[in-house]
Tab-separated table of C-alpha atoms in Angstrom:
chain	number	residue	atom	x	y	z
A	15	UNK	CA	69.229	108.511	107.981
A	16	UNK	CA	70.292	109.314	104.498
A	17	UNK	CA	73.166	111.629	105.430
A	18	UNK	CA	74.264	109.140	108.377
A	19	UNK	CA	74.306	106.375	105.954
A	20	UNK	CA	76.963	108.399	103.321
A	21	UNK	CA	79.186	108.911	106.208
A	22	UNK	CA	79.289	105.542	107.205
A	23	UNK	CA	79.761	104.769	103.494
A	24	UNK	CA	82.707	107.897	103.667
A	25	UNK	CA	84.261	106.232	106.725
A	26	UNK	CA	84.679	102.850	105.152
A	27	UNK	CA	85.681	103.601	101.785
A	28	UNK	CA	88.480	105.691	103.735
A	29	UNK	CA	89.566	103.082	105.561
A	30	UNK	CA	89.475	100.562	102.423
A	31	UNK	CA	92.367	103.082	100.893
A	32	UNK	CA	94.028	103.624	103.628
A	33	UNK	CA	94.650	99.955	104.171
A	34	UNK	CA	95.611	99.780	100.407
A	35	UNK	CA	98.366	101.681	101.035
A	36	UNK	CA	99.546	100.560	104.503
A	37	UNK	CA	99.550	97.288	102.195
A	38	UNK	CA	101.492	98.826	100.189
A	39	UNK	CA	104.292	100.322	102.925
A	40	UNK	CA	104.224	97.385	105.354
A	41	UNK	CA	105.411	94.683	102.609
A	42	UNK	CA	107.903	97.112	101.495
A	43	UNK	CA	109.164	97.771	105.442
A	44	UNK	CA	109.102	94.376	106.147
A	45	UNK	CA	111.613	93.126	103.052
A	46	UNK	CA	113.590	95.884	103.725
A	47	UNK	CA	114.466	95.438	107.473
A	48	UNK	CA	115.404	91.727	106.472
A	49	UNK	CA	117.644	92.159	103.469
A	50	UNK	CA	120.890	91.306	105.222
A	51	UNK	CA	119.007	87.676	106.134
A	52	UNK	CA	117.820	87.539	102.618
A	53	UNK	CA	121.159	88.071	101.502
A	54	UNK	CA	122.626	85.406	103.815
A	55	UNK	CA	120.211	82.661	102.876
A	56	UNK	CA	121.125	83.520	98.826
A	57	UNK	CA	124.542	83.628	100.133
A	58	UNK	CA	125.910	86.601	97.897
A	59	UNK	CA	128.425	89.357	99.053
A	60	UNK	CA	127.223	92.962	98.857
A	61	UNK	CA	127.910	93.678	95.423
A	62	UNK	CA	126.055	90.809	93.940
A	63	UNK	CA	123.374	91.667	95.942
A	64	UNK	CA	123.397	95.283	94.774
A	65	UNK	CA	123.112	93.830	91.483
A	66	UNK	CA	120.494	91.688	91.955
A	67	UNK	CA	118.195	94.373	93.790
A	68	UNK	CA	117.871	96.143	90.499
A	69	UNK	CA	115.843	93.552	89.434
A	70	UNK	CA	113.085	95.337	90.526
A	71	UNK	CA	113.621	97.751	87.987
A	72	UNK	CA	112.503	95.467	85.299
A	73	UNK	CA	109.212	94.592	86.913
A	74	UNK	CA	108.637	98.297	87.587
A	75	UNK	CA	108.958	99.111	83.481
A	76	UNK	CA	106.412	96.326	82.961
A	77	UNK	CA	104.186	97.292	85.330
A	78	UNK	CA	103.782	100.725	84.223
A	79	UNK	CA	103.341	99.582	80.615
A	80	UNK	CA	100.790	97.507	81.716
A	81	UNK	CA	99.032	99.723	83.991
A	82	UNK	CA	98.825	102.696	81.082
A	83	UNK	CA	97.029	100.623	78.930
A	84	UNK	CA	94.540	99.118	81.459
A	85	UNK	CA	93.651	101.917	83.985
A	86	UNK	CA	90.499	103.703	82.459
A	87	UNK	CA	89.525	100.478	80.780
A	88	UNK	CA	89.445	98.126	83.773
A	89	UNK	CA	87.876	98.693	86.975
A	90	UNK	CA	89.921	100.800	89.424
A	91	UNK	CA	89.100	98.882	92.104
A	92	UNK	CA	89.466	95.565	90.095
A	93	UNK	CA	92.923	96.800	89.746
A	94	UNK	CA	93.762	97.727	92.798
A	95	UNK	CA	92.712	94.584	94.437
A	96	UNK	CA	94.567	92.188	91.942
A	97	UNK	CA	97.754	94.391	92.203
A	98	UNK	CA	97.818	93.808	96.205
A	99	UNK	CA	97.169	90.360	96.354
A	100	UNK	CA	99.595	89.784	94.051
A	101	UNK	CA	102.071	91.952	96.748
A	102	UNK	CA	100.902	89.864	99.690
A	103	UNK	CA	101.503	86.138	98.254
A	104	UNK	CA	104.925	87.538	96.881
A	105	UNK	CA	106.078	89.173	99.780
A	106	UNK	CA	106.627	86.011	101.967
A	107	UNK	CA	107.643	83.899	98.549
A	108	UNK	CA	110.531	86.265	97.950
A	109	UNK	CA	111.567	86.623	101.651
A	110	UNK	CA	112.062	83.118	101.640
A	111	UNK	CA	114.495	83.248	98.792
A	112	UNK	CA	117.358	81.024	99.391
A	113	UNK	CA	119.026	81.047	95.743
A	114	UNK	CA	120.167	83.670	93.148
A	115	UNK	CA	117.125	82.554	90.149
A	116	UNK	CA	114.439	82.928	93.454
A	117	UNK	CA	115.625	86.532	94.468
A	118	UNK	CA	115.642	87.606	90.857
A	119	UNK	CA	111.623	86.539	90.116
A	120	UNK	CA	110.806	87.594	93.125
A	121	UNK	CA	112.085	91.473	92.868
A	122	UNK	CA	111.044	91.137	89.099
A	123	UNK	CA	107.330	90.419	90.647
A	124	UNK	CA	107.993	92.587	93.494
A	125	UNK	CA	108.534	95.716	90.978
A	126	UNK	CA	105.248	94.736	88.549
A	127	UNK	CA	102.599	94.525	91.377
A	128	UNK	CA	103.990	97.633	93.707
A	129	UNK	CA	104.281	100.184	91.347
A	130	UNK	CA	101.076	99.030	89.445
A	131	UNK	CA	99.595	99.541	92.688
A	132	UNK	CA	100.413	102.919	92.891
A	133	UNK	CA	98.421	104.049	90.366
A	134	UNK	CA	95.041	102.567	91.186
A	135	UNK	CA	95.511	103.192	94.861
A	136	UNK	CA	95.901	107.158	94.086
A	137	UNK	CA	92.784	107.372	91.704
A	138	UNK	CA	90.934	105.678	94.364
A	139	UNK	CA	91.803	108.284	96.734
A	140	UNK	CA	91.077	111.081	94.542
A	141	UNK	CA	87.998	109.391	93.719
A	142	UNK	CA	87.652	109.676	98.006
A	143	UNK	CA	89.240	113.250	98.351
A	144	UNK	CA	86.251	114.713	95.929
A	145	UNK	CA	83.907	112.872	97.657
A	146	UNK	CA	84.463	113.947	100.954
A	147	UNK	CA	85.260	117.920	99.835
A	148	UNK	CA	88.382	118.359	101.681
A	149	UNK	CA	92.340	117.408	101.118
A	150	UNK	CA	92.654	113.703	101.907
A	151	UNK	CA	95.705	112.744	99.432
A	152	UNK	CA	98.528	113.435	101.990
A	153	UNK	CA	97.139	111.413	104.838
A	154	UNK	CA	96.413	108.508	102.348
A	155	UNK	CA	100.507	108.728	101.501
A	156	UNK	CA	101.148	108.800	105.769
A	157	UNK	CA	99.298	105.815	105.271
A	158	UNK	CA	101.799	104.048	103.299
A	159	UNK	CA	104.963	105.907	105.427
A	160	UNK	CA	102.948	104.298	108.625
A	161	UNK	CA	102.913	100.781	106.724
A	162	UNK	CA	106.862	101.031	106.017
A	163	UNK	CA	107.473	102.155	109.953
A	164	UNK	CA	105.202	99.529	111.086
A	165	UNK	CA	107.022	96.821	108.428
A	166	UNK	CA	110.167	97.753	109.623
A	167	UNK	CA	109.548	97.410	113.099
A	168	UNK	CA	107.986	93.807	112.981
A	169	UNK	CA	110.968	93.040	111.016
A	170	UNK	CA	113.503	94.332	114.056
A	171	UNK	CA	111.627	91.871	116.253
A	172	UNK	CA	111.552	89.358	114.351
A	173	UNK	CA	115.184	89.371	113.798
A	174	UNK	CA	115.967	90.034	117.492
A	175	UNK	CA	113.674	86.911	117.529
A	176	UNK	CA	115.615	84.685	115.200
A	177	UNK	CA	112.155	84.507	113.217
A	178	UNK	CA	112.859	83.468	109.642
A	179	UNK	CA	112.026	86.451	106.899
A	180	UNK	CA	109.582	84.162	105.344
A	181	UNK	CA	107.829	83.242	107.855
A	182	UNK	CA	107.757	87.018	109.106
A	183	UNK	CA	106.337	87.785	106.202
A	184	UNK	CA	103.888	84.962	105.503
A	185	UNK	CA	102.363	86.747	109.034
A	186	UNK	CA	102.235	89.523	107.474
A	187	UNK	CA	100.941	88.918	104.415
A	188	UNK	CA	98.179	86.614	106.223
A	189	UNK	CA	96.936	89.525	108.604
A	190	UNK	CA	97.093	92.230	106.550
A	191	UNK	CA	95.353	89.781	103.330
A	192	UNK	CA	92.331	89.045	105.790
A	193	UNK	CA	91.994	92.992	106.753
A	194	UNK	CA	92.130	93.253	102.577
A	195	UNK	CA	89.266	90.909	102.239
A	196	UNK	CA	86.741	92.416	104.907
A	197	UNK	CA	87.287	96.191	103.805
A	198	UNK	CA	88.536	95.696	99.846
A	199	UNK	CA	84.560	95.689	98.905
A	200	UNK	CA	84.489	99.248	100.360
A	201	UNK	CA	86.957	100.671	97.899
A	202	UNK	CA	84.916	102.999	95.699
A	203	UNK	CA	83.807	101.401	92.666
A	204	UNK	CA	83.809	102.640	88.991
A	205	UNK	CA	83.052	101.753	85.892
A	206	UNK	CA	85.482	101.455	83.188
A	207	UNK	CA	85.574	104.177	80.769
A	208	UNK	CA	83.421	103.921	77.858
A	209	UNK	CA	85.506	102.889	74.552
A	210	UNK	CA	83.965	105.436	72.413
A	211	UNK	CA	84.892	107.717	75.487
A	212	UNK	CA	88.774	106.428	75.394
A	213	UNK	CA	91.248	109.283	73.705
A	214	UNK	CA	94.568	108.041	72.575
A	215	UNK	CA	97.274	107.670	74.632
A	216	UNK	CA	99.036	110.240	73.060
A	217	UNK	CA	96.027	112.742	73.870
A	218	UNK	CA	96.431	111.906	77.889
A	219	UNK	CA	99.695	113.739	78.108
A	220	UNK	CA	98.269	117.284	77.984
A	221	UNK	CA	100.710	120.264	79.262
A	222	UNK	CA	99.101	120.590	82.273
A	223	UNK	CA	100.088	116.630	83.317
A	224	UNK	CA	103.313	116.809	81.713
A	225	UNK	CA	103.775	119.694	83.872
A	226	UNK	CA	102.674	117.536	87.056
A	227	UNK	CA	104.908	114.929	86.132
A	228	UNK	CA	108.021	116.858	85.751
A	229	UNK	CA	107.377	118.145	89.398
A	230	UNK	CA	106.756	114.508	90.353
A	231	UNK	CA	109.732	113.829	88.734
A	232	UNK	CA	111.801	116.285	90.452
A	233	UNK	CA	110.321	115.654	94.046
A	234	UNK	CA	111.226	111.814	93.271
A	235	UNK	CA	114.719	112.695	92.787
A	236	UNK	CA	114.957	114.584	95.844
A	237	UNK	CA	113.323	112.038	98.150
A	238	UNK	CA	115.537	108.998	96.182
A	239	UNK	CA	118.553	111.078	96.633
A	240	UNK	CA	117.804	111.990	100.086
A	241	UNK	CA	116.829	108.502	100.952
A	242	UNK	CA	120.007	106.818	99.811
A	243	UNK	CA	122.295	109.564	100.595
A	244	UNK	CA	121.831	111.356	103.792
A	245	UNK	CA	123.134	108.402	105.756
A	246	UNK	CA	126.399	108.277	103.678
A	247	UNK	CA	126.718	112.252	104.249
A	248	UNK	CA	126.929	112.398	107.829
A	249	UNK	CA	128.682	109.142	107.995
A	250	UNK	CA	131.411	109.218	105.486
A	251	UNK	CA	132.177	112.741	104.470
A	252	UNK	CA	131.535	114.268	107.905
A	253	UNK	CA	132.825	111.471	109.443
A	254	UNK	CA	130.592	111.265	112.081
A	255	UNK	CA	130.045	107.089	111.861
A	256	UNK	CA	127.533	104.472	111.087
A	257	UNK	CA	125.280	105.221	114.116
A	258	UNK	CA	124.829	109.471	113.763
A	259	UNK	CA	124.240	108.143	109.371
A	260	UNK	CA	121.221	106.064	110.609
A	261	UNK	CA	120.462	108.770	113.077
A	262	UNK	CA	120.336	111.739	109.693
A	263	UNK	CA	118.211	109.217	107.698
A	264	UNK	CA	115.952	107.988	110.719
A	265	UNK	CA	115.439	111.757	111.028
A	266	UNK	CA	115.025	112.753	107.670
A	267	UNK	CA	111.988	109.527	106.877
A	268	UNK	CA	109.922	110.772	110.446
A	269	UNK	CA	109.839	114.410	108.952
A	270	UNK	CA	108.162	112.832	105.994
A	271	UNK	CA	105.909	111.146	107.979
A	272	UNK	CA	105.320	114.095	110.439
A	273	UNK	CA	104.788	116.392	106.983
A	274	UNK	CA	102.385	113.993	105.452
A	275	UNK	CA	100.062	113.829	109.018
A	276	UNK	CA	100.149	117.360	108.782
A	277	UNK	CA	99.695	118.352	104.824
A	278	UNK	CA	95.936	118.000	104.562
A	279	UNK	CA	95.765	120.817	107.020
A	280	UNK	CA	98.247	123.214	105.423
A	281	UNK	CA	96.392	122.330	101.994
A	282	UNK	CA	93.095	123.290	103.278
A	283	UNK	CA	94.551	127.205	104.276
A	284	UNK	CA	97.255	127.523	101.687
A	285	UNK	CA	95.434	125.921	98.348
A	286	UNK	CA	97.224	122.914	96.674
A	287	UNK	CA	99.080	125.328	94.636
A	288	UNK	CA	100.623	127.292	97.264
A	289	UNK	CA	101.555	124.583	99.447
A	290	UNK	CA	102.985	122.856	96.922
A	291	UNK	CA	105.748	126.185	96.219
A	292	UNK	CA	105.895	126.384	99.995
A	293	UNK	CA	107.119	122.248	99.939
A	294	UNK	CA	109.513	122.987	97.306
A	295	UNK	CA	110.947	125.961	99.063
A	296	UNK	CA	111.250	123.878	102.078
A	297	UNK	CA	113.356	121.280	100.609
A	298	UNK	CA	115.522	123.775	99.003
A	299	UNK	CA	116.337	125.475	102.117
A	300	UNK	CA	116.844	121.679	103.501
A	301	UNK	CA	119.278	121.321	101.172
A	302	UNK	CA	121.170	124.839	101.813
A	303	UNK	CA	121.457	124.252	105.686
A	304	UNK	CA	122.870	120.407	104.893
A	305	UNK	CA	125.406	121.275	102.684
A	306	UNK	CA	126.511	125.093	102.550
A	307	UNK	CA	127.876	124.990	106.282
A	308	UNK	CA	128.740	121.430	107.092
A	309	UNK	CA	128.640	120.013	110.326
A	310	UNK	CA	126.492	117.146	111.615
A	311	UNK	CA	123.573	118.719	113.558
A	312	UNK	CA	122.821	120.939	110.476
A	313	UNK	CA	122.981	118.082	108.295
A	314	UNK	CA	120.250	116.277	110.371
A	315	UNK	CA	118.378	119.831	110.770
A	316	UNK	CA	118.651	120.311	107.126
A	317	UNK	CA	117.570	116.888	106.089
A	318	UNK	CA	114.450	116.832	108.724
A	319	UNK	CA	113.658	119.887	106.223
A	320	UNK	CA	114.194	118.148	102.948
A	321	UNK	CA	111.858	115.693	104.919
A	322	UNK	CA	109.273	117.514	105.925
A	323	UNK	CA	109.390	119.753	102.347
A	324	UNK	CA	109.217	116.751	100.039
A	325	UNK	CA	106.471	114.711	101.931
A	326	UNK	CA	103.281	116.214	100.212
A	327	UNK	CA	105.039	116.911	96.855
A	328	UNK	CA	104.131	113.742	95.102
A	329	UNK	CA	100.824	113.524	96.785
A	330	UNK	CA	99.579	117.214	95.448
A	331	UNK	CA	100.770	116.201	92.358
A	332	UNK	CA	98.755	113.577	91.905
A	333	UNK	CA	95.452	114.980	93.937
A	334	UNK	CA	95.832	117.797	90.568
A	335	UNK	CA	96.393	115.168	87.890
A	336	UNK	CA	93.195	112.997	89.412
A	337	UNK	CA	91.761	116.115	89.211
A	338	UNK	CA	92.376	117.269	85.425
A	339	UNK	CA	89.234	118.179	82.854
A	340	UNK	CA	88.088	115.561	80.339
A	341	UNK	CA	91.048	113.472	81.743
A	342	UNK	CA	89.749	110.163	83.860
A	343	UNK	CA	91.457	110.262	87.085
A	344	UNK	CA	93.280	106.408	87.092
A	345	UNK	CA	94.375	107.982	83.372
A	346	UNK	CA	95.631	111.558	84.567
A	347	UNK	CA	97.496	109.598	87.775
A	348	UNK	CA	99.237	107.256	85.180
A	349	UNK	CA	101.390	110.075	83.727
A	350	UNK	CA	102.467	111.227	87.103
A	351	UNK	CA	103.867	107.371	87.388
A	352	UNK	CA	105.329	107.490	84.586
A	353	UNK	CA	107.062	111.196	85.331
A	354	UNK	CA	108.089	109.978	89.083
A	355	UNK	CA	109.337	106.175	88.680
A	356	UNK	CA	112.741	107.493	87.013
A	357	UNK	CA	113.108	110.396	89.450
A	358	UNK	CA	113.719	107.732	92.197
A	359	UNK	CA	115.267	104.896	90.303
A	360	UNK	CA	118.233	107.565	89.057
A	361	UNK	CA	118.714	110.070	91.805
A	362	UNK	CA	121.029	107.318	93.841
A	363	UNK	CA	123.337	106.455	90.930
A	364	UNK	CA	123.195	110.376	89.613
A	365	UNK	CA	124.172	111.604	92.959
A	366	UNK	CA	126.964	108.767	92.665
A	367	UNK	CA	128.311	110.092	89.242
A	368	UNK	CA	128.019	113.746	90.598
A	369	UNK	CA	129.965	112.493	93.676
A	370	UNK	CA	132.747	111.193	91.859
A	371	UNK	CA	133.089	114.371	90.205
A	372	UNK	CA	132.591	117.233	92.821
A	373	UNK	CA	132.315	115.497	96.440
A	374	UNK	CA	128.998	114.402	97.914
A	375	UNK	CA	128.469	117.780	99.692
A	376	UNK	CA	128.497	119.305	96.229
A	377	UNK	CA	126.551	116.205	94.533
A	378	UNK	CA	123.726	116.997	97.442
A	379	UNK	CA	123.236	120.971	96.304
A	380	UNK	CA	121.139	118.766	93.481
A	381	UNK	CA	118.890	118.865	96.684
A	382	UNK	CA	118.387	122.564	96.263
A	383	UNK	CA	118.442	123.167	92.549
A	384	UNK	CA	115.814	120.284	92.446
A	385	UNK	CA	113.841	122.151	94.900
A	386	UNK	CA	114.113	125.609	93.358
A	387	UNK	CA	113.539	124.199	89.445
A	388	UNK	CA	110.247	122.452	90.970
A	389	UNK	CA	109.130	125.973	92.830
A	390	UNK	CA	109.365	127.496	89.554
A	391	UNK	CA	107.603	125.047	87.527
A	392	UNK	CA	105.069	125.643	89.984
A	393	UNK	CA	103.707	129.103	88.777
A	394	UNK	CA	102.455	127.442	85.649
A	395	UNK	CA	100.234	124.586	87.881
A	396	UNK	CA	96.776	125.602	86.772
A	397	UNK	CA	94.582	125.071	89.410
A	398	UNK	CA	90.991	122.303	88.454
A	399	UNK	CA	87.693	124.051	89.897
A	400	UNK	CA	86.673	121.732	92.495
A	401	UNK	CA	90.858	121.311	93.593
């Protein structure tokens, strides 16, 4: 009875993280598929609204000033519970945004309660990955690429629908609020850390997370880069039009999801280690078939590579920082945040610069020296005991 009892007690806390971060991905899926009706209700042209989507940014620094302070001295859980709600009641607040000051808060809050998320949701599944004794992290993260699919599609139909983005995501929000409250009491719990326990925050960057995060860092770019630019490759400089772009990037985010259903596997024969040089390698020979021999059916083969390399970086990375001696895991997570939030928020505008300078196909071989710098790095990844 005892040992049917943990599993059931397993099975739920799984699901309890899992929904976290399909949370997590379905907001973000939802806004995203309705930004041109957002942008109409504001009634802004394209560059204002480019503008006014770096709001987010702003919320993002906060957030991960707040959330290095608190994680480790706050419940996990706690945290993780308060940072989605506050997700869910701004998600249909901000897609209802009809003026410039609205859109603005809204991102600002956006940025603060998503990417404080993101750190209690990973030491939660850490906390779930040791329990259970085998790799969990990448499945959590297919989680969250499920959520975005799933957010993107109910916003299609609700725009085929003439449904207004508010009230899409109100809907949203509602359903996926109620699942929160009937599994978010399965999350596994934890006790803050003791304050004579509590090391400076200087003392939580040890070589081994700086390390992490620089990888994190690196894999950010790649995805960020590859996210934002892939599209505009195929479209633009191979001048292949609008519908083969959406076709590359389509592509490129279903070989991240496809690489994240299968990464727990590879992890379990390779070790986190190697199948985190294997990744890298991957997305630098992505990046050699996109751009070295241009042509469009390369540059969707060679970003479905970049796709399915890059899609369990970030998650090994922070499965080995949850995972670090006489580190707490929230507090070990919280540097690979801080490493991987300005890989993502500069690789569009670097790629931009680089652009300018040396054409997009040479801007993308960033792709591959990314890929090859983080392979390296790599060799000096010492490995926990129970990783």
């Amino acid at each position: 009875m005892t040992a049917i009892a943990t599993s059931s007690a397993d099975l739920r806390a799984r699901l309890a993280v899992r929904l976290v971060f399909v949370v997590l991905g379905g907001t973000q899926g939802g806004w995203m598929a309705r930004i041109p009706a957002i942008r109409d209700q504001v009634g802004v042209d394209t560059a204002c609204w480019g503008l006014l989507s770096s709001s987010s940014a702003a919320g993002d620094l906060v957030a991960i000033v707040l959330i290095t302070v608190l994680i480790g001295r706050v419940s996990t859980r706690l945290l993780a519970l308060a940072a989605a709600s506050v997700v869910l009641v701004n998600a249909p607040v901000l897609a209802g945004a009809s003026s410039v000051p609205a859109v603005v808060l809204g991102l600002t809050v956006w940025g603060v309660g998503a990417t404080f998320l993101a750190t209690p949701v990973n030491a939660l599944a850490v906390a779930v990955e040791r329990a259970h004794g085998r790799p969990l992290m990448s499945g959590f993260h297919a989680c969250y690429s499920v959520g975005v699919l799933a957010g993107g599609t109910l916003g299609t139909l609700a725009a085929a629908a003439d449904i207004a983005p508010g009230v899409q995501m109100a809907g949203s929000s509602g359903v996926l609020g109620a699942l929160l409250l009937l599994l978010g009491a399965r999350l596994p719990q934890d006790a803050a850390v003791q304050k004579e326990q509590r090391q400076p925050l200087r003392n939580r960057f040890t070589p081994q997370l700086v390390l992490l995060a620089g990888i994190a860092f690196l894999g950010s770019f790649v995805e960020g880069a590859a996210s934002q630019w892939s599209s505009v490759y195929t479209a633009d400089y191979l001048d292949e039009g609008a519908a083969l772009g959406a076709a590359t990037y389509t592509s490129f985010s279903v070989a991240i999801l496809a690489g994240r259903l299968l990464g727990d596997r590879f992890t379990a024969r390779l070790g986190r280690r190697g199948f985190l040089r294997v990744s890298l390698l991957t997305v630098a020979a992505g990046g050699t078939v996109a751009v070295v021999h241009p042509g469009v059916w390369l540059a969707v083969s060679g970003f479905v590579l970049v796709g399915l390399g890059i899609a369990c970086v970030l998650p090994a990375a922070i499965a080995l920082a949850g995972r670090q001696p006489d580190v707490p895991a929230g507090e070990g997570v919280s540097v690979i945040t801080i490493g991987q939030w300005p890989g993502f928020l500069l690789a569009g505008p670097a790629v931009g610069l680089l652009a300018g300078a040396a054409g997009l196909r040479g801007a993308l071989a960033a792709l591959i020296v990314s890929g090859v710098c983080a392979a390296v790095l790599v060799r000096w990844v010492a490995m926990p005991g129970d990783a």
